[in-house]
Short mmCIF file of C-alpha atoms in Angstrom, two decimals:
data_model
loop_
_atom_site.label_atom_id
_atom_site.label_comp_id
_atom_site.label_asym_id
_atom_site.label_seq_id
_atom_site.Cartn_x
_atom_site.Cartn_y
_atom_site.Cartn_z
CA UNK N 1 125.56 107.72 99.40
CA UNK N 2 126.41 109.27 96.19
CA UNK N 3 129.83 109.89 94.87
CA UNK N 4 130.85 113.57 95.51
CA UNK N 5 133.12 113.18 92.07
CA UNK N 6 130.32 112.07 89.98
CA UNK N 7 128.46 115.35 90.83
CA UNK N 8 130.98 117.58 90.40
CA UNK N 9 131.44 116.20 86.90
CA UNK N 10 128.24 116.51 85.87
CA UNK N 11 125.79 118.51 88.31
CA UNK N 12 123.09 118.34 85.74
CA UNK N 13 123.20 114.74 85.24
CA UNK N 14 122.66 114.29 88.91
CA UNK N 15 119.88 117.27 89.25
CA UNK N 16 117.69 115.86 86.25
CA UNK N 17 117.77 112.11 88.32
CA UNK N 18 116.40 114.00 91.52
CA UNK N 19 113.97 115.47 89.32
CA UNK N 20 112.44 112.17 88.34
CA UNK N 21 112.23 111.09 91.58
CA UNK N 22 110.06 114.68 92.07
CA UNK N 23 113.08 116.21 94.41
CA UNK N 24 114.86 119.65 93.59
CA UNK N 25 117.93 120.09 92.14
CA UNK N 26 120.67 120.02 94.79
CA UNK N 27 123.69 120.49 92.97
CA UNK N 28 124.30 123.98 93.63
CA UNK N 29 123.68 123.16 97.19
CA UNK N 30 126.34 120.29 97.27
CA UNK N 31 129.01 122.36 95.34
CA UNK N 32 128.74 124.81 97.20
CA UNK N 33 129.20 123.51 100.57
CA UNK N 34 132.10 121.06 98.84
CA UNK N 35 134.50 123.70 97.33
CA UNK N 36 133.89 125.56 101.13
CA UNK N 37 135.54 121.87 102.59
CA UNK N 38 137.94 121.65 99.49
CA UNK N 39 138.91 125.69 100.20
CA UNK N 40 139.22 125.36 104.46
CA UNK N 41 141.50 121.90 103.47
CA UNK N 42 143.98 123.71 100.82
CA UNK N 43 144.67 126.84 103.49
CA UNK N 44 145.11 124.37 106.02
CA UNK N 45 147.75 122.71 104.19
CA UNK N 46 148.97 126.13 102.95
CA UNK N 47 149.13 127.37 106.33
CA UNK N 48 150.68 123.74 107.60
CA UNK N 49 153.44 124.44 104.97
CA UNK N 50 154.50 128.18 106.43
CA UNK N 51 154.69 126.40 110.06
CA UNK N 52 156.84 123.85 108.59
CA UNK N 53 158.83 126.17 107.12
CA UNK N 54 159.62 128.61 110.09
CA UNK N 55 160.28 125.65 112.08
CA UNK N 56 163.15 124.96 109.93
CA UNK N 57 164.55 128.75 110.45
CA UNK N 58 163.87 128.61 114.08
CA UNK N 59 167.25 126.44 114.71
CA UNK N 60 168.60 128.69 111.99
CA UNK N 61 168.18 131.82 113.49
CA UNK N 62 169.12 130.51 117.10
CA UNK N 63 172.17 128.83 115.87
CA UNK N 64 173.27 132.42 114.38
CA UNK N 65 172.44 134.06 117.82
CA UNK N 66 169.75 136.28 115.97
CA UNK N 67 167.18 136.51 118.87
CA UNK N 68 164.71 138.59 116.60
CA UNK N 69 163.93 136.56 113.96
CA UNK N 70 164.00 133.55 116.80
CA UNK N 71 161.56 135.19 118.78
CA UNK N 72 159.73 136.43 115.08
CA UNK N 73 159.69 133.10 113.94
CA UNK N 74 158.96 131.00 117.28
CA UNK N 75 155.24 133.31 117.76
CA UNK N 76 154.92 132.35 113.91
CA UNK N 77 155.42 128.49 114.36
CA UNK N 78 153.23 129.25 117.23
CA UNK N 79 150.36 131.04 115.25
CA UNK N 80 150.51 129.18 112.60
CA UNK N 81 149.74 125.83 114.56
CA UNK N 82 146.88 127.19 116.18
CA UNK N 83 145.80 128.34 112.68
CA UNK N 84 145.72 125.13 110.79
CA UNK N 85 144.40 123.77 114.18
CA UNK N 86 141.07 125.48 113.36
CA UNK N 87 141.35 125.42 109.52
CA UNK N 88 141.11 122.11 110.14
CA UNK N 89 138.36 121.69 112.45
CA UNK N 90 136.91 123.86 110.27
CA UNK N 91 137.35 121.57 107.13
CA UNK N 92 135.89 118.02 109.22
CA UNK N 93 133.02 120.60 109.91
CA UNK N 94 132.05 121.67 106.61
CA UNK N 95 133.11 117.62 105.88
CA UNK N 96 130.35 116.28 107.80
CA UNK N 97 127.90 118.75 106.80
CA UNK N 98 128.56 117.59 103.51
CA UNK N 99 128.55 113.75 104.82
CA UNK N 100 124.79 114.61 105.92
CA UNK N 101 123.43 116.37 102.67
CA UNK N 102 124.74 113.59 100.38
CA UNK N 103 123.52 111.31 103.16
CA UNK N 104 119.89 112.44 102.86
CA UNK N 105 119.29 112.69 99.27
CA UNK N 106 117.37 109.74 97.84
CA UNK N 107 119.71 107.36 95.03
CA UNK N 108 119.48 107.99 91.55
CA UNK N 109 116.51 105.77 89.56
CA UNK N 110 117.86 103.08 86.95
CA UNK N 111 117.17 104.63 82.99
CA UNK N 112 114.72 101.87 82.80
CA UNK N 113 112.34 102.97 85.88
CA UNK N 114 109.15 104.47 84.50
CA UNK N 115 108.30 107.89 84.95
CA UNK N 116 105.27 108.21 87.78
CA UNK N 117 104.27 109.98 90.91
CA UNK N 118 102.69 107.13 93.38
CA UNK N 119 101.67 103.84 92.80
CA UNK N 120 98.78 104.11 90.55
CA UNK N 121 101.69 104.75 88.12
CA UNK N 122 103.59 101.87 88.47
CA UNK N 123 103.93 98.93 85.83
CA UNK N 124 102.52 95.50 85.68
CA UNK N 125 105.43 93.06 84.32
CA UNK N 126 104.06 89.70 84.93
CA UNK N 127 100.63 88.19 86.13
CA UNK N 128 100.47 84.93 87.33
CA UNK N 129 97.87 82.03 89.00
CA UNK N 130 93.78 82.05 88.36
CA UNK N 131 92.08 83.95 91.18
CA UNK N 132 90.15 81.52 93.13
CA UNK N 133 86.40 81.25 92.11
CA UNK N 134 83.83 81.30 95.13
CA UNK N 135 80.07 80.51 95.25
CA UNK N 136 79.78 82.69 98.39
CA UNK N 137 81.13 86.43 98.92
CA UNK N 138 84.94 85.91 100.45
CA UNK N 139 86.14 87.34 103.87
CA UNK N 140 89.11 88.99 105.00
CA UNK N 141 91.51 86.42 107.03
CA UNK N 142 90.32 87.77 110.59
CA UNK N 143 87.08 87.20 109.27
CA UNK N 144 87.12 83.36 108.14
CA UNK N 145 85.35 81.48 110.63
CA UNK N 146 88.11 78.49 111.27
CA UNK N 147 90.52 81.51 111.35
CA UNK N 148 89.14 82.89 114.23
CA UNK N 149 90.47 80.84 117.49
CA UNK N 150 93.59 81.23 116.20
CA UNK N 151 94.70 85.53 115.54
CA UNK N 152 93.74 87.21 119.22
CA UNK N 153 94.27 90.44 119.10
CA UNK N 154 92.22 91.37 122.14
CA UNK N 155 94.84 89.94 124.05
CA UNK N 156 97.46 91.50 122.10
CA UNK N 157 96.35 94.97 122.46
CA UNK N 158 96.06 94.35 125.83
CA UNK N 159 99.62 93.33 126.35
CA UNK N 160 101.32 95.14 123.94
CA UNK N 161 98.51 97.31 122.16
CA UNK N 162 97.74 97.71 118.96
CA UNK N 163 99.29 96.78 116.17
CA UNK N 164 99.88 93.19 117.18
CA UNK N 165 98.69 90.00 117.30
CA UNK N 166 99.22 86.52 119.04
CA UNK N 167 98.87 83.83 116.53
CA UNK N 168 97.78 80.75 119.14
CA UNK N 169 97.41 76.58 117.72
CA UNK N 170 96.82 76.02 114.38
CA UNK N 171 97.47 79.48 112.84
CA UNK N 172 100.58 79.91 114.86
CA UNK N 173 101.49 76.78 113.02
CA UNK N 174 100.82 77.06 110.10
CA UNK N 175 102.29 80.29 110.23
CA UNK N 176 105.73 78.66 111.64
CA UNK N 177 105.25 76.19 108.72
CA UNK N 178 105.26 78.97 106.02
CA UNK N 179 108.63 80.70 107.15
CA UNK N 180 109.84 77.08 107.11
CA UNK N 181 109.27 76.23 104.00
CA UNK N 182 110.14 79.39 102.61
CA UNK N 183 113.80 79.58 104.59
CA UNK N 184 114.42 75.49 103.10
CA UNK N 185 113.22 76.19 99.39
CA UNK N 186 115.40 79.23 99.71
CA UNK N 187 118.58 77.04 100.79
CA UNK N 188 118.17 73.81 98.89
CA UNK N 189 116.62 75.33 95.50
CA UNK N 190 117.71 79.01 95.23
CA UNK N 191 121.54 78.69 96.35
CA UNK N 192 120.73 80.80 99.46
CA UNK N 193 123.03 80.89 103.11
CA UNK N 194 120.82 80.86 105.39
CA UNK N 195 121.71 83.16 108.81
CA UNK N 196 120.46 83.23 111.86
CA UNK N 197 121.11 86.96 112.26
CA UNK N 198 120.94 89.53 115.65
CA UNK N 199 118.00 91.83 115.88
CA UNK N 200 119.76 94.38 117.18
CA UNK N 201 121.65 96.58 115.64
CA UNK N 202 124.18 99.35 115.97
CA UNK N 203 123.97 103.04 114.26
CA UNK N 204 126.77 102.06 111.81
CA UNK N 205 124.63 99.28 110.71
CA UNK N 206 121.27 101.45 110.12
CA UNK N 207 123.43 103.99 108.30
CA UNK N 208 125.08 101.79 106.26
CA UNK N 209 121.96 100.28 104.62
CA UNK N 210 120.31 103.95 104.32
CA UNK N 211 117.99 104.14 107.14
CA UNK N 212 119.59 106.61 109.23
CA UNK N 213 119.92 109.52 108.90
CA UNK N 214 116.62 110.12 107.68
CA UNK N 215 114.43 107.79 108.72
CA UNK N 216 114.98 106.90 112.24
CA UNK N 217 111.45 107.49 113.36
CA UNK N 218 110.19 104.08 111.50
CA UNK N 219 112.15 102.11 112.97
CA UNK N 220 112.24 101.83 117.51
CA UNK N 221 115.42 102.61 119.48
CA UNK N 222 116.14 101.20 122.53
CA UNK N 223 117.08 103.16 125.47
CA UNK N 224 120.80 101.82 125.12
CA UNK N 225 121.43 102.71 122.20
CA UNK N 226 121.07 99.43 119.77
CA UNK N 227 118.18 99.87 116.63
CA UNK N 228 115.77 97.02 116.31
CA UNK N 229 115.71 95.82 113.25
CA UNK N 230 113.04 96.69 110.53
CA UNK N 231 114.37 93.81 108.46
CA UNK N 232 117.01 91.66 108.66
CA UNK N 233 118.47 93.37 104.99
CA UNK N 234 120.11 95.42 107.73
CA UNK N 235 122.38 92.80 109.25
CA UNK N 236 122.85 90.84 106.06
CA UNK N 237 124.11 93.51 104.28
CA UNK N 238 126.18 94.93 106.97
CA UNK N 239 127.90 91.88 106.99
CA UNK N 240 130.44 93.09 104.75
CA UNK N 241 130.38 96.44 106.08
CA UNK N 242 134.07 97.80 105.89
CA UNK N 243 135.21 94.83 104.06
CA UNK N 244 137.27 94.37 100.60
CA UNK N 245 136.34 90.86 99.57
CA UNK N 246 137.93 88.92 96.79
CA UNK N 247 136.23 88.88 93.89
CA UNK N 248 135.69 85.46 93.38
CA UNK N 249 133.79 85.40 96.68
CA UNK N 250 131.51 87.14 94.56
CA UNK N 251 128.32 86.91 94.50
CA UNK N 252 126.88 86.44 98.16
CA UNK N 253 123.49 85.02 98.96
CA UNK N 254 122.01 85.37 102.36
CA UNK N 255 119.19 84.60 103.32
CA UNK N 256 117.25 84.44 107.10
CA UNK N 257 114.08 84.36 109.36
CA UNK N 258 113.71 87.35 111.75
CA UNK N 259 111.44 89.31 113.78
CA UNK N 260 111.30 92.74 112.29
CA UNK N 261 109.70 95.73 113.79
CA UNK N 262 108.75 98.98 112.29
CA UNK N 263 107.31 101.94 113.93
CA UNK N 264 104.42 102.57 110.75
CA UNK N 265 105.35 106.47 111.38
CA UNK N 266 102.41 107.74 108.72
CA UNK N 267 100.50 105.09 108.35
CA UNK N 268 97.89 106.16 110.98
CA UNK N 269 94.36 104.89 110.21
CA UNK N 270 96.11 102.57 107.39
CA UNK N 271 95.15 99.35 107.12
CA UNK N 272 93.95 99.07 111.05
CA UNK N 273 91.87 95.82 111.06
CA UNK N 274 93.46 92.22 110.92
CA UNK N 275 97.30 91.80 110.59
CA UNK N 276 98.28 93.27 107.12
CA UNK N 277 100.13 96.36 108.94
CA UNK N 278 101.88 95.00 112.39
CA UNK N 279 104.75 96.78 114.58
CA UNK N 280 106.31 93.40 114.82
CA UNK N 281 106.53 90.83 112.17
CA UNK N 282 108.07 88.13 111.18
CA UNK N 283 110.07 88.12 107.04
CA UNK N 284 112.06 85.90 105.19
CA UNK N 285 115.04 88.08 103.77
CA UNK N 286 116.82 87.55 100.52
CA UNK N 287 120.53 89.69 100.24
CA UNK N 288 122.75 89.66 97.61
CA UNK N 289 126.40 90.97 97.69
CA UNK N 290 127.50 91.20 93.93
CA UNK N 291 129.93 92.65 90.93
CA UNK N 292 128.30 95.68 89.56
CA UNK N 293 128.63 94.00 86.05
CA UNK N 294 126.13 91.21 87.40
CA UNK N 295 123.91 93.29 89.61
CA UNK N 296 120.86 93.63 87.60
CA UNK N 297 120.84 89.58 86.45
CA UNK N 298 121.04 89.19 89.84
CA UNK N 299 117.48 91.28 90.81
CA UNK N 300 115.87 89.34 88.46
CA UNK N 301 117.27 86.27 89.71
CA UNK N 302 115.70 87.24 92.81
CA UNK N 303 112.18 88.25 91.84
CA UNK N 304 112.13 84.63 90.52
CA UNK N 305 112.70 83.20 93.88
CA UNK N 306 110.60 85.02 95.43
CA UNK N 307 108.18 84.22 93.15
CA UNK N 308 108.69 80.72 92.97
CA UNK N 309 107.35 80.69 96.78
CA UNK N 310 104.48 82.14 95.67
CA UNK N 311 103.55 79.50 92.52
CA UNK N 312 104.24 76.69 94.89
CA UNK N 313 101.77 78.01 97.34
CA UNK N 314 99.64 78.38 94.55
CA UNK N 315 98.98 82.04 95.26
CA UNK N 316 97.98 84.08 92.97
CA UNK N 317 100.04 87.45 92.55
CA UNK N 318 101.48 89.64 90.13
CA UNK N 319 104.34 91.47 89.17
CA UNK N 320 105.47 95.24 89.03
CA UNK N 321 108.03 97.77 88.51
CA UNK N 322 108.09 100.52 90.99
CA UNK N 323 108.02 104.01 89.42
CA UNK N 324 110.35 106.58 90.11
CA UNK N 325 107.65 108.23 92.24
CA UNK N 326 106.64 105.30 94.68
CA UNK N 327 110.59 103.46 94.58
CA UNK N 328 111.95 103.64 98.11
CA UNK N 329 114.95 106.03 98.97
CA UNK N 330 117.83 103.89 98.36
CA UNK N 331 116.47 101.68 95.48
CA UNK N 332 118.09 101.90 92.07
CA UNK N 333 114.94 99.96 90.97
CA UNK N 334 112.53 98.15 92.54
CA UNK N 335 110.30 95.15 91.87
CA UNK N 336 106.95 94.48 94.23
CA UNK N 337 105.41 90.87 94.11
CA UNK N 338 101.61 91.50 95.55
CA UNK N 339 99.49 88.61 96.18
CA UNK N 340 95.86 88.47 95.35
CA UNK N 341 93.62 88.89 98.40
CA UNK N 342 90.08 88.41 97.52
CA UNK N 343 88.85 89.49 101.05
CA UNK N 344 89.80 92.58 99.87
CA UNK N 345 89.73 92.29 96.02
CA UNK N 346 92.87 93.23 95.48
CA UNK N 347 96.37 92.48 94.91
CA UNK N 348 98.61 93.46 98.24
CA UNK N 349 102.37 94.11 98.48
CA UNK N 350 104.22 91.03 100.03
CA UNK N 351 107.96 90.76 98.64
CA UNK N 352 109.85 93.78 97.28
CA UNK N 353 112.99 93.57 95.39
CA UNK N 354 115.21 96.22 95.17
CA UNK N 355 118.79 96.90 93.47
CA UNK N 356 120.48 99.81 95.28
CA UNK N 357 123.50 99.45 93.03
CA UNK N 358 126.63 100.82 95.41
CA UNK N 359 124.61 103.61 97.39
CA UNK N 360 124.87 101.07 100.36
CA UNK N 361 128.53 99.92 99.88
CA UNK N 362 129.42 103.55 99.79
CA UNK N 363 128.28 104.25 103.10
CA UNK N 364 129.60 101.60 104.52
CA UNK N 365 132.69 101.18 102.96
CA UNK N 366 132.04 97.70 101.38
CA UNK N 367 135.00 97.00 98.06
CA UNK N 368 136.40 94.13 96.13
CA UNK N 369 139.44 93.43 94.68
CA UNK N 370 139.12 92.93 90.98
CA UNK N 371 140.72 89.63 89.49
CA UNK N 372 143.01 91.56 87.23
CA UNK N 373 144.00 94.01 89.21
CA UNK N 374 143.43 97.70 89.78
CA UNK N 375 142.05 99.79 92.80
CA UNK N 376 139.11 98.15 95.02
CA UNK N 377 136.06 98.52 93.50
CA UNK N 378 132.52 99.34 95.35
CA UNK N 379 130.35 96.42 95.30
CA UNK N 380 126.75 96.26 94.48
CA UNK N 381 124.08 95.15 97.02
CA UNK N 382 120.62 93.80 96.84
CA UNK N 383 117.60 93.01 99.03
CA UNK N 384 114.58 91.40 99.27
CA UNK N 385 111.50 89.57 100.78
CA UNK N 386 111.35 86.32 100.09
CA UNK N 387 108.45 86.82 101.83
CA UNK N 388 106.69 88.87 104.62
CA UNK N 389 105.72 85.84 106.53
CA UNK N 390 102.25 87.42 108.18
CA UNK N 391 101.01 88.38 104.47
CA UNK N 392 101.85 85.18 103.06
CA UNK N 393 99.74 83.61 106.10
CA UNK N 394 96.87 85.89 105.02
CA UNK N 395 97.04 85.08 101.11
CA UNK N 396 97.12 81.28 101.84
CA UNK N 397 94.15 81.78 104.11
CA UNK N 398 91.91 84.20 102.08
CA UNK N 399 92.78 82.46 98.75
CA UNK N 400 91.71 78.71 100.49
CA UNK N 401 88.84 79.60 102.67
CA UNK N 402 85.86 77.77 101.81
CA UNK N 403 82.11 78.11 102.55
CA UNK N 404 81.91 76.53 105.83
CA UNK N 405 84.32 78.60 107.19
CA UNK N 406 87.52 76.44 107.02
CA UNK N 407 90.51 76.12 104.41
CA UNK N 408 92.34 74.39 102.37
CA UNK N 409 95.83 74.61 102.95
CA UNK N 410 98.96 74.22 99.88
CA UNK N 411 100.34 70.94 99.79
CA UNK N 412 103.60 72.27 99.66
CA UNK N 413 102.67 72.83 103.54
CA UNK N 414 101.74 69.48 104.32
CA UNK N 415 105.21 68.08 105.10
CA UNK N 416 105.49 70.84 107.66
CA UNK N 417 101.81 70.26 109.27
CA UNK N 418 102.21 66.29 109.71
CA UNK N 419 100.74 65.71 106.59
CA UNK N 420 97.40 67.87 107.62
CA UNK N 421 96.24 69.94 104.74
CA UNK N 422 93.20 71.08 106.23
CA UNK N 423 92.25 74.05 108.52
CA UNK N 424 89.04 72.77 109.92
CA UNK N 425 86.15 75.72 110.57
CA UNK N 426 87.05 74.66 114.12
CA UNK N 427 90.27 75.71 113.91
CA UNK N 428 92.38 72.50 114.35
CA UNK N 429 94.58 71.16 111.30
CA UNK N 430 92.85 67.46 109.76
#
């Protein structure tokens, strides 16, 4: 949500930031429909001030025996309530109209977010890892022979269609053993507090982390009412929803294994084959709660963990910086960590980090209390994967297949697979 003051004070400031992101200007637009609510609100209280004041000459002219002006200034009182009445109804119209513009425009790109229209614009910041080397031509996960037993999505699609997969012995394990790890390193090395976090959520919720109004048809509704969640960033940073913390509670790290589920409005035809683009999916979810002063050290700080998954894995991936064109509607700036999948020879998406800066906290209301004093202050708000747990399991697959069809697992997974480091071409761990 943007600040209604910030645009009236400078209209072009906020037009030219649209403008990078490829939207029209919307100033005018917001003005206008602003000094309407400010106008309605000033003759209501205009209005609310005659009524007050004939009600004081009512017992005046009563006590005098002047029926007249009693009678004159009783239909007043009388005309004037009914008149503010629908000044102000009036006003918390226009209000909410207003509430709904500001509420669908996207937030305004960081100075440092390069300039670019879609993805092929978007800036490489840091490569890491050596892509494996392979004497025979690589497969896509689905593909890899000791792979196979274990990712049914026959069955799937005939349960649930498509879009989904069951994950059955020693994938579904290894798979368990991934979010595991990820949800411990997070805890004991990256400072995180981890949550075990509802599913469902309310409209407040999806509103307050941006993804109502405007984008309820990725996400499913159930017939009650509650949202299901397309990532747990939406509880997590809810959590404060409404609050004004103390400062020195300052920052919050949250971190926690869900289900997520996302309707992939748009995406028809994308990505179809194997599990790279599922309805339901599990993530590992980084959120960060912060003092705008330490907001951006505190991105980076989370790139790095997710990252650090990554290196331990020993998966390849690099880094970039989202341009203003591809940066998602309530990012301040964004940073996507894609992992090198040689079944498809390329590098795919599986952790974004994003800084919305107090775009969130504005909607929902979310302040602290500076140390020295002063009004509550918005606070800033982060999220990120740390990671999508079904792309991970297809980078550690793809990147350790070998020739005979099975693969070599990380280490760092063989505390959480008995020891087993080894995804035979029969698919059972040795």
């Amino acid at each position: 949500m943007h600040d209604i003051r910030a645009i009236r004070d400078n209209p072009e400031a906020f037009d030219a930031a649209l403008a990078r992101r490829g939207e029209a200007a919307m100033s005018q637009a917001v003005l206008s429909l602003d000094a309407a609510r400010r106008a309605k609100i000033a003759a209501a209280e205009s209005a609310k001030a005659e009524q007050n004041k004939a009600s004081k000459e009512v017992g005046a002219a009563k006590g005098r025996g002047d029926e007249a002006e009693f009678e004159r200034l009783r239909a007043l009182v009388s005309d004037k309530k009914a008149e503010v009445a629908a000044m102000n109804a009036e006003a918390q119209e226009l209000d909410a109209k207003l509430t709904d513009m500001l509420a669908r425009i996207p937030n305004n790109p960081a100075e440092d977010v390069p300039q670019g229209d879609d993805e092929n614009d978007n800036v490489e910041v840091k490569n890491w890892g050596e892509k494996p080397a392979f004497d025979f031509k690589p497969v896509e996960h689905y593909e890899i022979k000791g792979v196979k037993p274990g990712m049914d999505f026959e069955t799937a699609a005939k349960t649930s269609g498509a879009r989904f997969v069951m994950l059955k012995g020693a994938v579904a394990r290894v798979h368990r053993a991934l979010a595991q790890f990820m949800i411990d390193t997070h805890v004991d090395e990256n400072g995180l507090t981890e949550v075990n976090s509802p599913v469902l959520v309310r409209d407040e919720a999806m509103y307050g982390t941006d993804k109502l109004p405007k984008f309820g048809e990725d996400s499913y509704q159930t017939t009650d009412g509650w949202w299901l969640v397309p990532t747990s960033e939406v509880p997590l940073t809810y959590s404060v929803g409404g609050d004004t913390l103390e400062q020195s509670a300052l920052p919050i790290r949250l971190t926690a294994h869900t289900l997520c589920f996302r309707s992939e409005a748009g995406s028809a035809g994308r990505d179809t084959a194997g599990m790279l683009r599922q309805h339901q999916f599990e993530k590992v979810e980084m959120v960060s709660i912060t003092h705008p002063d330490e907001s951006d050290a505190e991105q980076q700080r989370m790139v790095g963990c997710a990252e650090g998954i990554l290196e331990k894995l020993g998966v390849p991936y690099r880094t970039v910086i989202l341009c203003t064109g591809d940066m998602g509607f309530g990012a301040r700036r964004t940073y996507d960590i894609e992992a090198w999948v040689p079944g498809q020879d390329c590098y795919r998406e599986i952790s974004s980090v994003s800084t919305t800066g107090d775009f969130q906290a504005r909607r929902m209301n979310a302040r602290f209390k500076p140390e020295g004093g002063g009004k509550p202050q918005f606070v800033h708000t982060l999220n990120g994967s740390g990671l999508a747990v079904g792309r991970c399991l297809i980078a550690v697959l793809e990147n350790g297949q070998q020739a005979d069809g099975s693969v070599k697992l990380p280490e760092a997974l063989a505390p959480y697979l008995g020891g087993k480091t080894t995804l035979t071409a029969e698919g059972v761990l040795a």
